[in-house]
mmCIF file of C-alpha atoms in Angstrom:
data_model
loop_
_atom_site.group_PDB
_atom_site.id
_atom_site.type_symbol
_atom_site.label_atom_id
_atom_site.label_comp_id
_atom_site.label_asym_id
_atom_site.label_seq_id
_atom_site.Cartn_x
_atom_site.Cartn_y
_atom_site.Cartn_z
ATOM 1 C CA MET A 1 241.566 181.473 7.880
ATOM 2 C CA SER A 2 245.229 181.128 8.835
ATOM 3 C CA ILE A 3 246.660 178.450 11.107
ATOM 4 C CA LEU A 4 247.662 181.126 13.634
ATOM 5 C CA GLN A 5 244.140 182.506 13.712
ATOM 6 C CA ALA A 6 242.684 179.032 14.199
ATOM 7 C CA MET A 7 245.113 178.403 17.055
ATOM 8 C CA GLY A 8 244.211 181.752 18.610
ATOM 9 C CA TRP A 9 240.508 180.957 18.459
ATOM 10 C CA ARG A 10 241.093 177.570 20.076
ATOM 11 C CA ALA A 11 243.168 179.115 22.853
ATOM 12 C CA GLU A 12 240.458 181.694 23.530
ATOM 13 C CA ALA A 13 237.818 178.957 23.547
ATOM 14 C CA LEU A 14 239.851 176.954 26.066
ATOM 15 C CA GLY A 15 240.087 180.027 28.272
ATOM 16 C CA TRP A 16 236.333 180.554 27.914
ATOM 17 C CA ASP A 17 235.631 176.936 28.853
ATOM 18 C CA GLY A 18 237.955 177.169 31.846
ATOM 19 C CA TYR A 19 236.234 180.315 33.112
ATOM 20 C CA GLN A 20 232.799 178.753 32.578
ATOM 21 C CA SER A 21 233.821 175.687 34.573
ATOM 22 C CA LEU A 22 235.245 177.828 37.365
ATOM 23 C CA VAL A 23 232.157 179.952 37.953
ATOM 24 C CA ARG A 24 229.732 177.080 37.415
ATOM 25 C CA ALA A 25 231.375 175.337 40.357
ATOM 26 C CA MET A 26 230.090 178.188 42.539
ATOM 27 C CA SER A 27 226.592 179.048 43.642
ATOM 28 C CA VAL A 28 224.876 181.741 41.578
ATOM 29 C CA GLU A 29 225.371 184.331 44.330
ATOM 30 C CA ALA A 30 229.019 183.351 44.844
ATOM 31 C CA ALA A 31 229.668 183.558 41.092
ATOM 32 C CA SER A 32 228.067 186.999 41.031
ATOM 33 C CA ASP A 33 230.242 188.161 43.931
ATOM 34 C CA PHE A 34 233.333 186.672 42.292
ATOM 35 C CA GLY A 35 232.583 188.498 39.051
ATOM 36 C CA ALA A 36 232.130 191.761 40.948
ATOM 37 C CA SER A 37 235.521 191.300 42.592
ATOM 38 C CA VAL A 38 237.257 190.625 39.268
ATOM 39 C CA GLY A 39 235.409 193.431 37.496
ATOM 40 C CA GLY A 40 236.268 195.910 40.220
ATOM 41 C CA ARG A 41 239.977 195.101 39.951
ATOM 42 C CA LEU A 42 240.398 194.772 36.189
ATOM 43 C CA GLY A 43 237.792 197.171 34.808
ATOM 44 C CA PRO A 44 239.566 200.439 35.694
ATOM 45 C CA LEU A 45 242.727 199.170 33.947
ATOM 46 C CA LEU A 46 240.968 198.750 30.585
ATOM 47 C CA SER A 47 240.670 201.381 27.862
ATOM 48 C CA PRO A 48 236.822 201.389 27.950
ATOM 49 C CA HIS A 49 237.135 202.888 31.448
ATOM 50 C CA LYS A 50 238.019 206.237 29.836
ATOM 51 C CA VAL A 51 235.077 205.959 27.466
ATOM 52 C CA ALA A 52 232.730 205.296 30.375
ATOM 53 C CA ARG A 53 234.073 208.302 32.266
ATOM 54 C CA ARG A 54 233.577 210.545 29.237
ATOM 55 C CA ASN A 55 230.012 209.292 28.762
ATOM 56 C CA MET A 56 229.261 210.034 32.403
ATOM 57 C CA GLU A 57 230.736 213.522 32.103
ATOM 58 C CA LEU A 58 228.481 214.187 29.102
ATOM 59 C CA VAL A 59 225.332 212.851 30.743
ATOM 60 C CA PHE A 60 226.061 214.344 34.190
ATOM 61 C CA PRO A 61 227.872 217.625 33.437
ATOM 62 C CA ASP A 62 227.350 218.927 36.980
ATOM 63 C CA ALA A 63 228.827 215.856 38.671
ATOM 64 C CA GLY A 64 232.185 216.203 40.391
ATOM 65 C CA ALA A 65 235.163 213.889 39.882
ATOM 66 C CA ARG A 66 234.424 211.969 43.105
ATOM 67 C CA GLU A 67 230.837 211.349 42.029
ATOM 68 C CA ILE A 68 231.992 210.052 38.665
ATOM 69 C CA ASP A 69 234.627 207.865 40.348
ATOM 70 C CA ALA A 70 231.989 206.315 42.622
ATOM 71 C CA LEU A 71 229.707 205.686 39.666
ATOM 72 C CA LEU A 72 232.521 203.996 37.756
ATOM 73 C CA VAL A 73 233.229 201.688 40.712
ATOM 74 C CA ALA A 74 229.559 200.688 40.843
ATOM 75 C CA MET A 75 229.443 200.208 37.065
ATOM 76 C CA TRP A 76 232.371 197.758 37.078
ATOM 77 C CA ASP A 77 230.773 195.915 39.984
ATOM 78 C CA ASN A 78 227.646 195.408 37.869
ATOM 79 C CA ILE A 79 229.522 194.373 34.709
ATOM 80 C CA GLY A 80 231.630 191.938 36.706
ATOM 81 C CA ARG A 81 228.526 190.415 38.242
ATOM 82 C CA LEU A 82 227.019 189.924 34.793
ATOM 83 C CA LEU A 83 230.122 188.001 33.698
ATOM 84 C CA GLY A 84 229.886 185.829 36.791
ATOM 85 C CA GLU A 85 226.178 185.187 36.315
ATOM 86 C CA PHE A 86 226.079 184.432 32.583
ATOM 87 C CA PRO A 87 227.507 180.885 32.804
ATOM 88 C CA ASN A 88 224.949 180.138 35.544
ATOM 89 C CA LEU A 89 221.870 181.575 33.882
ATOM 90 C CA HIS A 90 220.390 178.114 33.329
ATOM 91 C CA ARG A 91 220.288 177.707 37.130
ATOM 92 C CA MET A 92 218.346 180.912 37.709
ATOM 93 C CA ASP A 93 214.582 181.358 38.045
ATOM 94 C CA LEU A 94 213.997 182.516 34.467
ATOM 95 C CA LYS A 95 210.259 181.898 34.714
ATOM 96 C CA ALA A 96 210.212 184.542 37.457
ATOM 97 C CA THR A 97 208.134 182.470 39.843
ATOM 98 C CA GLY A 98 210.031 183.349 43.026
ATOM 99 C CA GLU A 99 211.738 186.277 44.708
ATOM 100 C CA SER A 100 215.162 186.144 43.072
ATOM 101 C CA ILE A 101 213.734 187.322 39.736
ATOM 102 C CA ARG A 102 210.483 189.249 39.624
ATOM 103 C CA LEU A 103 208.522 190.145 36.508
ATOM 104 C CA GLU A 104 206.562 193.389 36.541
ATOM 105 C CA GLY A 105 204.206 193.811 33.615
ATOM 106 C CA ARG A 106 203.237 190.179 33.237
ATOM 107 C CA ASP A 107 199.710 191.420 32.574
ATOM 108 C CA VAL A 108 201.023 193.437 29.627
ATOM 109 C CA ILE A 109 202.727 190.337 28.183
ATOM 110 C CA ASP A 110 199.660 188.159 28.778
ATOM 111 C CA GLU A 111 197.437 190.671 27.001
ATOM 112 C CA LEU A 112 199.798 190.918 24.045
ATOM 113 C CA ALA A 113 200.196 187.136 23.845
ATOM 114 C CA ALA A 114 196.414 186.644 23.975
ATOM 115 C CA LYS A 115 195.972 188.893 20.932
ATOM 116 C CA GLY A 116 198.440 186.750 19.026
ATOM 117 C CA ASP A 117 199.803 189.629 16.973
ATOM 118 C CA PRO A 118 203.536 190.280 16.628
ATOM 119 C CA VAL A 119 205.173 192.732 19.031
ATOM 120 C CA VAL A 120 208.374 194.752 18.755
ATOM 121 C CA PHE A 121 210.105 194.901 22.150
ATOM 122 C CA VAL A 122 212.869 197.442 22.761
ATOM 123 C CA GLY A 123 215.270 197.632 25.674
ATOM 124 C CA GLY A 124 218.796 198.514 26.678
ATOM 125 C CA HIS A 125 221.947 197.091 28.209
ATOM 126 C CA PHE A 126 221.024 197.404 31.886
ATOM 127 C CA ALA A 127 221.961 195.307 34.929
ATOM 128 C CA ASN A 128 222.117 191.771 33.486
ATOM 129 C CA TRP A 129 220.401 192.080 30.112
ATOM 130 C CA GLU A 130 220.803 188.330 29.583
ATOM 131 C CA VAL A 131 218.295 187.875 32.407
ATOM 132 C CA LEU A 132 215.958 190.298 30.636
ATOM 133 C CA ALA A 133 216.137 188.332 27.373
ATOM 134 C CA ALA A 134 215.716 184.968 29.073
ATOM 135 C CA VAL A 135 212.751 186.016 31.212
ATOM 136 C CA LEU A 136 211.020 187.565 28.194
ATOM 137 C CA ALA A 137 211.658 184.440 26.106
ATOM 138 C CA ASN A 138 210.112 182.262 28.810
ATOM 139 C CA ALA A 139 207.119 184.569 29.261
ATOM 140 C CA MET A 140 206.563 184.976 25.504
ATOM 141 C CA PRO A 141 207.974 181.930 23.682
ATOM 142 C CA LYS A 142 207.193 183.250 20.180
ATOM 143 C CA CYS A 143 209.793 185.986 20.491
ATOM 144 C CA ARG A 144 213.255 186.223 18.931
ATOM 145 C CA MET A 145 216.122 188.284 20.356
ATOM 146 C CA THR A 146 218.856 190.241 18.626
ATOM 147 C CA TYR A 147 222.400 189.057 19.143
ATOM 148 C CA ARG A 148 225.729 190.410 17.909
ATOM 149 C CA HIS A 149 227.781 187.352 17.060
ATOM 150 C CA ALA A 150 231.125 186.950 18.842
ATOM 151 C CA ASN A 151 234.242 187.416 16.719
ATOM 152 C CA ASN A 152 235.538 183.986 17.705
ATOM 153 C CA PRO A 153 233.245 181.414 16.006
ATOM 154 C CA LEU A 154 234.060 178.726 18.576
ATOM 155 C CA ILE A 155 232.988 180.935 21.471
ATOM 156 C CA ASP A 156 230.049 182.194 19.413
ATOM 157 C CA ARG A 157 228.751 178.642 18.977
ATOM 158 C CA ARG A 158 228.999 178.070 22.723
ATOM 159 C CA ILE A 159 227.082 181.278 23.482
ATOM 160 C CA VAL A 160 224.347 180.511 20.957
ATOM 161 C CA ASN A 161 223.914 176.981 22.312
ATOM 162 C CA GLN A 162 223.893 178.221 25.889
ATOM 163 C CA ARG A 163 221.188 180.756 25.121
ATOM 164 C CA ALA A 164 219.136 178.195 23.240
ATOM 165 C CA ALA A 165 219.286 175.905 26.280
ATOM 166 C CA TYR A 166 217.321 178.403 28.357
ATOM 167 C CA GLY A 167 214.906 179.348 25.588
ATOM 168 C CA VAL A 168 216.444 182.363 23.870
ATOM 169 C CA GLU A 169 216.100 182.202 20.086
ATOM 170 C CA ILE A 170 218.325 184.750 18.385
ATOM 171 C CA PHE A 171 218.795 186.554 15.093
ATOM 172 C CA ALA A 172 221.588 188.766 13.784
ATOM 173 C CA PRO A 173 220.940 192.429 14.624
ATOM 174 C CA LYS A 174 222.860 194.173 11.844
ATOM 175 C CA GLY A 175 222.951 194.228 8.078
ATOM 176 C CA GLU A 176 220.575 192.998 5.418
ATOM 177 C CA ALA A 177 220.523 189.412 6.711
ATOM 178 C CA GLY A 178 219.495 190.537 10.187
ATOM 179 C CA ALA A 179 216.755 192.780 8.805
ATOM 180 C CA LYS A 180 215.386 189.931 6.695
ATOM 181 C CA GLU A 181 215.358 187.592 9.696
ATOM 182 C CA ALA A 182 213.454 190.121 11.789
ATOM 183 C CA LEU A 183 210.920 190.825 9.053
ATOM 184 C CA LYS A 184 210.386 187.119 8.437
ATOM 185 C CA ALA A 185 209.780 186.580 12.148
ATOM 186 C CA LEU A 186 207.141 189.323 12.227
ATOM 187 C CA GLN A 187 205.507 188.048 9.039
ATOM 188 C CA THR A 188 205.091 184.602 10.593
ATOM 189 C CA GLY A 189 203.537 185.979 13.765
ATOM 190 C CA HIS A 190 206.641 185.962 15.939
ATOM 191 C CA SER A 191 207.654 188.931 18.044
ATOM 192 C CA VAL A 192 211.141 190.427 18.082
ATOM 193 C CA ALA A 193 213.149 192.040 20.865
ATOM 194 C CA LEU A 194 215.979 194.467 20.203
ATOM 195 C CA MET A 195 218.478 196.353 22.333
ATOM 196 C CA ASN A 196 218.171 199.923 21.096
ATOM 197 C CA ASP A 197 220.612 201.909 23.240
ATOM 198 C CA GLN A 198 223.857 201.665 21.270
ATOM 199 C CA LYS A 199 225.243 203.712 18.396
ATOM 200 C CA MET A 200 224.068 202.660 14.946
ATOM 201 C CA ASN A 201 225.989 204.447 12.228
ATOM 202 C CA ASP A 202 223.422 203.619 9.559
ATOM 203 C CA GLY A 203 220.515 204.634 11.792
ATOM 204 C CA ILE A 204 219.053 208.113 12.151
ATOM 205 C CA GLU A 205 220.138 211.040 14.283
ATOM 206 C CA ALA A 206 217.966 211.593 17.347
ATOM 207 C CA PRO A 207 218.540 213.477 20.605
ATOM 208 C CA PHE A 208 220.003 211.522 23.514
ATOM 209 C CA PHE A 209 220.621 213.472 26.705
ATOM 210 C CA GLY A 210 220.557 216.640 24.622
ATOM 211 C CA LEU A 211 223.227 215.451 22.187
ATOM 212 C CA PRO A 212 222.738 214.172 18.639
ATOM 213 C CA ALA A 213 223.167 210.404 18.577
ATOM 214 C CA MET A 214 222.919 207.948 15.708
ATOM 215 C CA THR A 215 220.178 205.551 16.748
ATOM 216 C CA ALA A 216 218.795 202.361 15.213
ATOM 217 C CA SER A 217 215.502 203.062 13.478
ATOM 218 C CA GLY A 218 214.726 199.396 12.785
ATOM 219 C CA PRO A 219 212.350 198.856 15.734
ATOM 220 C CA ALA A 220 210.317 201.948 14.811
ATOM 221 C CA ARG A 221 210.206 200.996 11.130
ATOM 222 C CA MET A 222 209.082 197.448 11.906
ATOM 223 C CA ALA A 223 206.417 198.622 14.348
ATOM 224 C CA LEU A 224 204.999 201.013 11.742
ATOM 225 C CA LYS A 225 205.215 198.535 8.832
ATOM 226 C CA TYR A 226 203.347 195.788 10.679
ATOM 227 C CA ASP A 227 201.211 198.054 12.876
ATOM 228 C CA ALA A 228 202.803 196.283 15.824
ATOM 229 C CA PRO A 229 202.970 197.724 19.348
ATOM 230 C CA LEU A 230 206.402 199.060 20.330
ATOM 231 C CA VAL A 231 206.859 197.819 23.884
ATOM 232 C CA PRO A 232 209.718 199.006 26.143
ATOM 233 C CA MET A 233 211.380 196.619 28.568
ATOM 234 C CA SER A 234 214.134 196.846 31.146
ATOM 235 C CA VAL A 235 215.781 195.067 34.064
ATOM 236 C CA VAL A 236 216.991 196.327 37.433
ATOM 237 C CA ARG A 237 219.468 194.638 39.737
ATOM 238 C CA ARG A 238 217.997 194.823 43.229
ATOM 239 C CA HIS A 239 221.026 193.303 44.986
ATOM 240 C CA GLY A 240 223.500 190.540 44.168
ATOM 241 C CA ALA A 241 221.951 188.172 41.641
ATOM 242 C CA ASN A 242 218.397 189.376 42.317
ATOM 243 C CA PHE A 243 216.508 191.236 39.606
ATOM 244 C CA THR A 244 213.269 192.856 38.597
ATOM 245 C CA VAL A 245 212.390 192.577 34.908
ATOM 246 C CA LYS A 246 209.954 195.247 33.766
ATOM 247 C CA VAL A 247 207.717 195.269 30.697
ATOM 248 C CA TYR A 248 205.955 198.573 30.126
ATOM 249 C CA GLU A 249 202.827 199.630 28.300
ATOM 250 C CA PRO A 250 203.330 200.132 24.539
ATOM 251 C CA LEU A 251 204.683 203.514 23.493
ATOM 252 C CA PRO A 252 202.070 205.886 22.022
ATOM 253 C CA ARG A 253 201.667 205.755 18.268
ATOM 254 C CA PRO A 254 203.311 208.715 16.511
ATOM 255 C CA GLN A 255 201.220 211.777 15.764
ATOM 256 C CA ALA A 256 203.061 212.710 12.570
ATOM 257 C CA ALA A 257 201.382 211.690 9.316
ATOM 258 C CA ASP A 258 204.657 211.807 7.388
ATOM 259 C CA ARG A 259 206.422 208.446 7.667
ATOM 260 C CA THR A 260 209.910 209.927 8.084
ATOM 261 C CA GLN A 261 208.709 212.170 10.880
ATOM 262 C CA ALA A 262 206.770 209.319 12.468
ATOM 263 C CA ILE A 263 209.913 207.173 12.590
ATOM 264 C CA LEU A 264 211.912 210.014 14.155
ATOM 265 C CA GLU A 265 209.137 210.523 16.717
ATOM 266 C CA MET A 266 209.220 206.853 17.723
ATOM 267 C CA VAL A 267 213.029 206.702 17.832
ATOM 268 C CA THR A 268 213.079 209.795 20.023
ATOM 269 C CA ALA A 269 210.503 208.219 22.324
ATOM 270 C CA VAL A 270 212.707 205.129 22.702
ATOM 271 C CA ASN A 271 215.717 207.323 23.502
ATOM 272 C CA ARG A 272 213.711 209.127 26.168
ATOM 273 C CA PHE A 273 212.724 205.785 27.670
ATOM 274 C CA ILE A 274 216.391 204.725 27.802
ATOM 275 C CA GLU A 275 217.346 208.075 29.347
ATOM 276 C CA ALA A 276 214.766 207.621 32.096
ATOM 277 C CA ARG A 277 216.032 204.134 32.937
ATOM 278 C CA ILE A 278 219.632 205.380 33.076
ATOM 279 C CA LEU A 279 218.665 208.140 35.497
ATOM 280 C CA GLU A 280 216.844 205.607 37.705
ATOM 281 C CA THR A 281 219.846 203.256 38.052
ATOM 282 C CA PRO A 282 222.877 205.003 36.507
ATOM 283 C CA ALA A 283 225.447 202.447 37.687
ATOM 284 C CA GLN A 284 223.629 199.641 35.883
ATOM 285 C CA TRP A 285 223.927 200.927 32.311
ATOM 286 C CA PHE A 286 226.658 199.776 29.871
ATOM 287 C CA TRP A 287 228.607 203.036 29.882
ATOM 288 C CA VAL A 288 231.671 201.618 28.100
ATOM 289 C CA HIS A 289 230.047 201.935 24.663
ATOM 290 C CA ARG A 290 230.855 204.968 22.457
ATOM 291 C CA ARG A 291 227.262 206.146 22.177
ATOM 292 C CA PHE A 292 227.903 209.631 20.809
ATOM 293 C CA ALA A 293 229.819 211.155 17.889
ATOM 294 C CA LYS A 294 233.548 210.431 17.653
ATOM 295 C CA ASN A 295 234.633 213.997 18.377
ATOM 296 C CA VAL A 296 233.237 213.976 21.928
ATOM 297 C CA TYR A 297 235.675 211.197 22.888
ATOM 298 C CA ARG A 298 238.847 213.095 22.027
ATOM 299 C CA LYS A 299 239.203 213.969 25.695
ATOM 300 C CA ALA A 300 238.907 210.285 26.643
ATOM 301 C CA ALA A 301 241.748 209.402 24.299
ATOM 302 C CA GLY A 302 244.141 211.826 25.981
#
């Protein structure tokens, strides 16, 4: 590590701390509104804006330019709110005992927890997915969440500690180390929760909105290996910093006897679940990710 890199990391960490202090001085709702205001102004100026537009054009080929523009505005509002809410998550009702955060499917969680067997939860980057992870962790304490470590180790340490403070235990989502962590968790009776809506180059190809998309097969493989239920989950922003976290019934077991085909069947089922949630609340998905093959984004680069 060079001195310049170390200085850069420290400067970024100072900026992070300053932002955290700023929004923590506000109420949760005010921080959410502030984030929406910042996101609405800055988001369209960033390069991921073009990626989001291209994704929307692919998923909604019949939508006109004005419809896409309106969807982009709503998307940046949601992303901005998430950034305003994250520093204040410890102040939110993560046990979902009131009206600000509701938990639908608590009976599903209670039934799974009563059995005591490990569960593989799968979800996507909707609304405020940090709320989803935190509510699930509080409802099912023996559950570990995937997390992609931040590039800046100083900020990464802050994020990990912040998540731990409200009950979210993490493991690395990619590579051999992450796979070993997940398998060890399942072997010891813990459940795991993974976000399964982003491109995974070393995954398998499965249809997503009619297009081939490289998709993580890890959740399906783990569910089959340990005969664990594969349980979808999601979160919806009702308004402001008010959410409904949803845990669904386990996905049907695959019909295919061949293991390779069974994995593809389960991965495809997860993609269909994600598709359905996107169509329900399209502005609340993380559209700025390059979900499809590189060639479909050539237009976005122009």
